[in-house]
Coordinates of C-alpha atoms in Angstrom, one line a residue:
X429 CA 95.8 73.4 144.1
X430 CA 96.3 73.9 140.4
X431 CA 97.5 70.4 138.5
X432 CA 100.6 70.2 136.6
X433 CA 99.0 69.8 133.3
X434 CA 96.9 73.4 133.5
X435 CA 100.2 75.0 134.8
X436 CA 102.2 73.9 132.0
X437 CA 99.4 75.1 129.7
X438 CA 99.2 78.4 131.2
X439 CA 102.9 78.8 131.2
X440 CA 103.0 77.8 127.3
X441 CA 100.0 80.4 126.7
X442 CA 101.7 83.2 128.5
X443 CA 105.1 82.5 126.6
X444 CA 103.5 82.5 123.3
X445 CA 101.5 85.6 124.0
X446 CA 98.1 83.9 124.4
X447 CA 96.8 80.7 122.7
X448 CA 94.0 83.3 121.0
X449 CA 96.6 84.9 119.1
X450 CA 97.7 81.6 117.5
X451 CA 94.6 80.8 116.1
X452 CA 92.9 84.1 115.3
X453 CA 95.1 86.4 113.9
X454 CA 94.1 90.3 114.3
X455 CA 91.4 91.1 111.9
X456 CA 93.7 93.9 109.9
X457 CA 96.0 91.3 109.4
X458 CA 93.4 88.9 107.8
X459 CA 92.4 91.9 105.6
X460 CA 95.7 92.5 104.0
X461 CA 96.3 89.0 103.3
X462 CA 92.6 88.9 101.6
X463 CA 93.8 91.6 99.6
X464 CA 97.4 89.9 98.7
X465 CA 95.4 86.7 98.0
X466 CA 93.1 88.7 95.5
X467 CA 96.0 90.2 93.8
X468 CA 98.2 87.0 93.4
X469 CA 95.1 85.4 91.9
X470 CA 95.6 85.8 88.2
X471 CA 91.9 84.7 87.6
X472 CA 90.4 86.5 90.5
X473 CA 88.2 89.7 90.4
X474 CA 89.0 92.7 88.4
X475 CA 91.0 94.9 90.7
X476 CA 90.5 98.8 91.3
X477 CA 93.1 101.2 91.8
X478 CA 92.3 104.5 93.2
X479 CA 94.6 107.2 91.5
X480 CA 96.1 109.7 94.2
X481 CA 93.5 108.4 96.5
X482 CA 89.7 108.9 96.4
X483 CA 90.0 112.8 96.0
X484 CA 86.4 113.3 94.9
X485 CA 85.6 115.1 98.3
X486 CA 89.3 115.3 99.3
X487 CA 92.8 116.9 98.5
X488 CA 94.5 114.3 96.2
X489 CA 97.2 112.3 97.8
X490 CA 95.9 113.3 101.3
X491 CA 94.9 111.2 104.5
X492 CA 91.3 112.1 103.9
X493 CA 91.5 110.6 100.4
X494 CA 93.2 107.5 101.7
X495 CA 90.5 107.1 104.6
X496 CA 87.8 107.9 102.1
X497 CA 89.3 104.6 100.0
X498 CA 89.4 102.6 102.9
X499 CA 85.7 103.3 103.6
X500 CA 84.5 102.6 100.1
X501 CA 86.4 99.4 100.2
X502 CA 89.1 100.1 97.2
X503 CA 91.8 97.4 97.5
X504 CA 94.8 99.4 96.2
X505 CA 95.5 103.1 96.6
X506 CA 98.1 104.6 94.7
X507 CA 100.1 107.6 96.3
X508 CA 103.1 109.5 94.7
X509 CA 106.0 110.1 96.7
X510 CA 108.8 112.5 96.6
X511 CA 111.7 113.4 99.1
X512 CA 112.3 116.8 100.9
X513 CA 115.4 118.6 101.0
X514 CA 115.9 117.3 104.7
X515 CA 115.4 113.6 103.2
X516 CA 111.7 113.3 104.5
X517 CA 109.6 111.3 102.0
X518 CA 106.2 113.2 101.3
X519 CA 103.0 112.3 99.3
X520 CA 103.1 114.9 96.5
X521 CA 103.0 114.0 92.6
X522 CA 104.2 117.5 91.0
X523 CA 107.9 118.5 91.5
X524 CA 106.5 121.7 93.5
X525 CA 103.7 122.3 96.1
X526 CA 102.3 125.2 93.8
X527 CA 99.1 123.1 92.5
X528 CA 97.9 121.3 95.3
X529 CA 98.8 123.5 98.5
X530 CA 98.6 127.1 99.4
X531 CA 102.5 127.4 99.5
X532 CA 105.2 127.1 96.5
X533 CA 108.6 126.0 95.9
X534 CA 110.4 122.7 94.7
X535 CA 109.7 120.0 97.3
X536 CA 113.4 118.9 96.6
X537 CA 114.3 122.5 97.8
X538 CA 112.0 122.9 100.9
X539 CA 112.3 121.4 104.1
X540 CA 109.4 119.3 105.4
X541 CA 108.9 121.7 108.5
X542 CA 108.3 124.6 105.5
X543 CA 106.0 122.4 103.4
X544 CA 104.0 121.4 106.9
X545 CA 103.2 125.0 107.3
X546 CA 100.8 124.9 104.1
X547 CA 97.3 123.5 103.4
X548 CA 96.2 121.1 100.8
X549 CA 93.6 122.3 98.4
X550 CA 90.5 120.8 97.7
X551 CA 90.5 118.0 94.9
X552 CA 93.2 118.2 92.2
X553 CA 94.3 121.6 93.3
X554 CA 95.0 124.6 91.1
X555 CA 94.4 128.5 91.2
X556 CA 90.6 128.3 91.9
X557 CA 90.3 125.4 94.3
X558 CA 89.8 126.0 98.0
X559 CA 92.1 125.5 100.9
X560 CA 91.1 122.4 103.4
X561 CA 92.3 121.4 106.8
X562 CA 94.6 118.8 105.3
X563 CA 98.5 119.2 105.3
X564 CA 101.1 117.2 103.1
X565 CA 101.4 113.7 104.7
X566 CA 104.8 111.8 105.2
X567 CA 105.0 108.5 103.6
X568 CA 105.2 107.4 107.1
X569 CA 101.9 108.8 108.1
X570 CA 100.2 107.2 104.9
X571 CA 101.6 103.8 105.4
X572 CA 100.7 104.0 109.2
X573 CA 96.9 104.9 108.4
X574 CA 96.8 102.0 105.7
X575 CA 98.2 99.3 107.8
X576 CA 96.2 96.3 107.8
X577 CA 93.6 98.2 105.6
X578 CA 94.6 98.3 102.1
X579 CA 97.5 97.7 100.0
X580 CA 99.5 100.8 99.0
X581 CA 101.0 101.6 95.0
X582 CA 103.9 103.7 95.8
X583 CA 104.7 105.9 92.8
X584 CA 108.2 106.9 93.4
X585 CA 108.7 110.2 91.4
X586 CA 112.8 110.2 91.6
X587 CA 115.3 107.4 92.2
X588 CA 114.5 106.9 95.8
X589 CA 113.6 103.4 95.9
X590 CA 116.1 102.4 98.8
X591 CA 114.8 105.3 100.8
X592 CA 111.1 103.8 100.4
X593 CA 111.9 100.5 101.1
X594 CA 113.8 101.5 104.2
X595 CA 111.1 103.1 105.3
X596 CA 108.6 100.2 104.7
X597 CA 111.1 97.8 106.5
X598 CA 111.3 99.9 109.6
X599 CA 107.3 100.0 109.9
X600 CA 107.2 96.5 109.1
X601 CA 105.0 97.0 106.3
X602 CA 106.9 95.6 103.2
X603 CA 103.6 93.3 102.7
X604 CA 101.4 96.5 102.2
X605 CA 103.6 98.1 99.0
X606 CA 103.4 97.7 95.3
X607 CA 106.3 99.5 93.4
X608 CA 106.9 99.8 89.8
X609 CA 109.7 100.8 87.5
X610 CA 110.1 101.3 83.7
X611 CA 111.5 98.1 82.5
X612 CA 112.2 97.0 79.0
X613 CA 114.2 94.3 77.0
X614 CA 117.4 95.9 77.9
X615 CA 117.1 96.2 81.5
X616 CA 114.7 93.5 82.9
X617 CA 117.2 91.2 83.8
X618 CA 119.1 94.1 85.8
X619 CA 116.0 95.1 87.7
X620 CA 115.4 91.7 89.1
X621 CA 119.1 90.6 89.5
X622 CA 119.6 94.0 91.5
X623 CA 117.4 92.2 94.3
X624 CA 116.2 95.5 95.1
X625 CA 112.8 94.8 95.0
X626 CA 112.7 91.0 96.4
X627 CA 110.7 92.2 99.6
X628 CA 107.8 93.8 98.1
X629 CA 105.6 93.5 95.5
X630 CA 107.1 94.6 92.4
X631 CA 105.4 95.2 88.8
X632 CA 107.4 96.3 85.5
X633 CA 105.8 99.2 83.4
X634 CA 106.1 98.2 79.8
X635 CA 105.4 101.1 77.3
X636 CA 104.2 100.2 73.6
X637 CA 107.0 101.0 71.2
X638 CA 109.5 99.0 68.9
X639 CA 109.5 96.1 71.1
X640 CA 106.6 93.7 71.1
X641 CA 104.2 92.6 74.1
X642 CA 105.2 88.9 73.2
X643 CA 108.8 89.6 73.4
X644 CA 108.6 91.2 76.5
X645 CA 106.2 88.5 77.9
X646 CA 109.2 86.1 76.8
X647 CA 112.0 88.2 78.7
X648 CA 110.2 88.1 82.1
X649 CA 108.6 84.5 82.2
X650 CA 111.2 83.2 84.4
X651 CA 110.5 86.2 86.9
X652 CA 106.6 85.6 87.0
X653 CA 105.7 89.1 87.9
X654 CA 102.1 89.3 89.6
X655 CA 101.0 92.0 87.1
X656 CA 102.7 94.2 84.5
X657 CA 101.4 97.7 83.9
X658 CA 101.1 98.4 80.0
X659 CA 101.0 102.0 78.7
X660 CA 99.7 101.6 75.0
X661 CA 97.9 103.7 72.5
X662 CA 97.1 100.9 70.3
X663 CA 94.9 98.1 70.8
X664 CA 96.9 95.8 68.7
X665 CA 99.8 96.2 70.7
X666 CA 98.0 94.4 73.9
X667 CA 95.9 92.0 71.8
X668 CA 99.5 90.5 70.3
X669 CA 100.9 89.7 73.8
X670 CA 97.8 89.1 76.2
X671 CA 97.7 85.3 75.9
X672 CA 101.6 85.1 76.9
X673 CA 101.0 87.2 80.1
X674 CA 98.1 85.1 81.0
X675 CA 99.7 81.8 80.5
X676 CA 102.1 82.8 83.1
X677 CA 99.7 84.1 85.5
X678 CA 100.7 87.7 85.3
X679 CA 97.8 90.3 85.3
X680 CA 97.7 93.3 83.4
X681 CA 97.2 96.7 84.7
X682 CA 95.9 99.5 82.6
X683 CA 95.6 103.3 83.6
X684 CA 92.0 104.9 82.3
X685 CA 93.4 108.7 83.5
X686 CA 91.4 111.1 81.3
X687 CA 94.7 113.6 81.2
X688 CA 96.8 110.3 79.3
X689 CA 94.6 108.8 76.6
X690 CA 97.6 107.4 75.0
X691 CA 98.1 105.2 78.1
X692 CA 95.2 103.0 77.4
X693 CA 94.3 103.5 73.9
X694 CA 91.9 106.4 74.1
X695 CA 89.7 104.4 76.6
X696 CA 89.8 107.2 79.3
X697 CA 87.6 107.8 82.6
X698 CA 86.0 110.7 80.9
X699 CA 84.5 108.3 78.1
X700 CA 84.0 105.2 80.7
X701 CA 81.6 107.6 82.9
X702 CA 79.5 107.7 79.9
X703 CA 79.8 104.4 78.3
X704 CA 81.4 101.8 81.2
X705 CA 80.7 98.8 79.1
X706 CA 82.3 100.4 75.8
X707 CA 85.7 101.6 77.7
X708 CA 86.1 99.9 81.1
X709 CA 84.6 96.6 80.0
X710 CA 86.3 96.8 76.4
X711 CA 89.9 96.9 78.5
X712 CA 88.8 93.7 80.2
X713 CA 87.9 91.9 77.4
X714 CA 91.4 92.7 76.4
X715 CA 92.8 91.4 78.9
X716 CA 93.1 94.1 81.7
X717 CA 92.4 92.9 85.4
X718 CA 93.8 95.8 87.3
X719 CA 92.4 99.2 86.3
X720 CA 93.9 102.4 87.8
X721 CA 91.2 105.3 87.9
X722 CA 90.3 108.7 89.0
X723 CA 86.7 107.6 89.6
X724 CA 87.3 104.4 91.8
X725 CA 83.4 104.8 93.2
X726 CA 81.9 104.5 89.4
X727 CA 84.1 101.6 88.5
X728 CA 83.4 99.6 91.6
X729 CA 79.9 100.0 90.9
X730 CA 80.4 99.0 87.4
X731 CA 82.2 95.9 88.1
X732 CA 79.7 94.8 90.8
X733 CA 76.6 95.2 88.5
X734 CA 78.6 93.0 86.2
X735 CA 79.5 90.6 88.6
X736 CA 83.2 91.0 88.0
X737 CA 83.8 92.1 91.6
X738 CA 82.4 91.8 95.0
X739 CA 82.6 95.1 97.1
X740 CA 81.9 92.9 100.3
X741 CA 84.9 90.8 99.5
X742 CA 83.0 87.5 98.5
X743 CA 83.5 86.5 95.1
X744 CA 80.1 86.5 93.1
X745 CA 79.6 83.6 90.5
X746 CA 77.9 83.5 87.4
X747 CA 76.0 80.4 88.1
X748 CA 74.0 79.2 84.9
X749 CA 75.8 81.6 82.6
X750 CA 74.8 81.3 78.9
X751 CA 77.4 82.4 76.5
X752 CA 76.5 84.1 73.4
X753 CA 78.7 82.9 70.9
X754 CA 78.6 83.1 66.9
X755 CA 79.5 79.4 67.1
X756 CA 79.1 76.5 69.8
X757 CA 81.3 77.2 72.6
X758 CA 84.1 74.6 73.4
X759 CA 83.6 73.0 76.7
X760 CA 86.5 73.2 79.0
X761 CA 87.3 69.9 80.7
X762 CA 90.5 70.0 82.9
X763 CA 93.3 71.9 82.6
X764 CA 93.0 74.3 79.0
X765 CA 96.6 75.3 77.8
X766 CA 95.3 78.0 75.4
X767 CA 93.6 80.0 78.2
X768 CA 95.1 78.8 81.3
X769 CA 92.2 77.9 82.9
X770 CA 90.8 75.1 84.5
X771 CA 87.6 73.4 85.1
X772 CA 85.9 74.7 88.2
X773 CA 88.2 77.8 88.3
X774 CA 86.9 81.1 90.2
X775 CA 84.3 83.1 88.3
X776 CA 84.9 86.1 86.3
X777 CA 84.8 87.3 82.8
X778 CA 87.9 87.9 80.6
X779 CA 89.1 87.6 77.0
X780 CA 92.5 86.4 75.6
X781 CA 94.6 88.8 73.5
X782 CA 94.0 87.2 70.4
X783 CA 90.2 88.2 70.5
X784 CA 89.1 84.8 72.0
X785 CA 86.5 85.4 74.6
X786 CA 86.6 83.0 77.6
X787 CA 83.2 83.0 79.5
X788 CA 83.6 81.3 83.0
X789 CA 80.9 80.3 85.6
X790 CA 81.7 78.0 88.5
X791 CA 82.0 75.1 85.9
X792 CA 84.1 77.0 83.7
X793 CA 81.4 76.1 80.8
X794 CA 83.1 77.1 77.7
X795 CA 85.3 79.4 75.3
X796 CA 84.1 81.5 72.2
X797 CA 86.2 80.9 68.8
X798 CA 88.5 84.2 68.2
X799 CA 86.0 85.3 65.6
X800 CA 83.3 85.8 68.5
X801 CA 84.6 87.4 71.7
X802 CA 82.2 87.8 74.4
X803 CA 81.8 91.2 75.6
X804 CA 80.2 91.9 79.1
X805 CA 77.2 92.5 77.5
X806 CA 76.8 89.2 76.1
X807 CA 76.7 87.3 79.5
X808 CA 72.8 86.6 80.1

């Protein structure tokens, strides 16, 4: 006869769906939480965002481009989203389907059933690209494929945030999404007070102009966003305010897309492929810790070789690192208000916006003065 104690334990396990589920969450849930923890760690590794997916051997914004990113180990995949004439959210960058598919017409004027008849073209599309077996995916298909595997940056190409959030909520995947919108000093409060983005990761986008980055940092300080996407044509713009963002624990996201040199002071993928230290590495010393690229594989390899990332998911430390400074480095002891760093913090290499290099080992050894910044190549 079963004992009363064993019966009660069995009944409790049945009611809760099994004891194992309480102590060992599914692997995919763990993976998403790992990615979120990395994103929300302002002192963590540099993160790679794949622009329109990994389309080296796949059509952009396709299921295969997403699958290739997942296999590669990219933490964040960017997907462009538009709404069809019958209200279906699809992955498509352009207003029309002409460049990337075998069909033609404006997304907003076509029903999804019409768009689904056509095939996606390889790579970035165009008149010389060949057709593939891939079709234009719904956002729902992208999200379900990404579920538990990768974070998705949804680039809304129109004012369809309500529809996107509704879809995320219906799929119970709000925790997988990053949404962004252009914000400046005039509308920052209204964006946050609307509460529209309360349930997703929201990143404001800020473009160089008449408003300084320091003033913008002050305006968003009470909201403490996990990151800000900066678009700038001059390095002085990011140098002037990067420290302010670092002090509030906000990461800097930059885009190094070759067709948009004005978004990253000319430090594009095309140049970085020839000189990664001089472009991707240089942006990191300016304060960038999230980089969106059309070449995620090469960027991951560069970061891994410089120990700024671990593709395996385990942070790599710079144990025993020596720092090449023009003057003696200042030893960090306890909290350091100027850099926002702590002794014993996780390892990575960065720099403050004022040009003061920060070299960090497992023991947070020291900081070079503003006249002697540390570059990635300076780490011995």
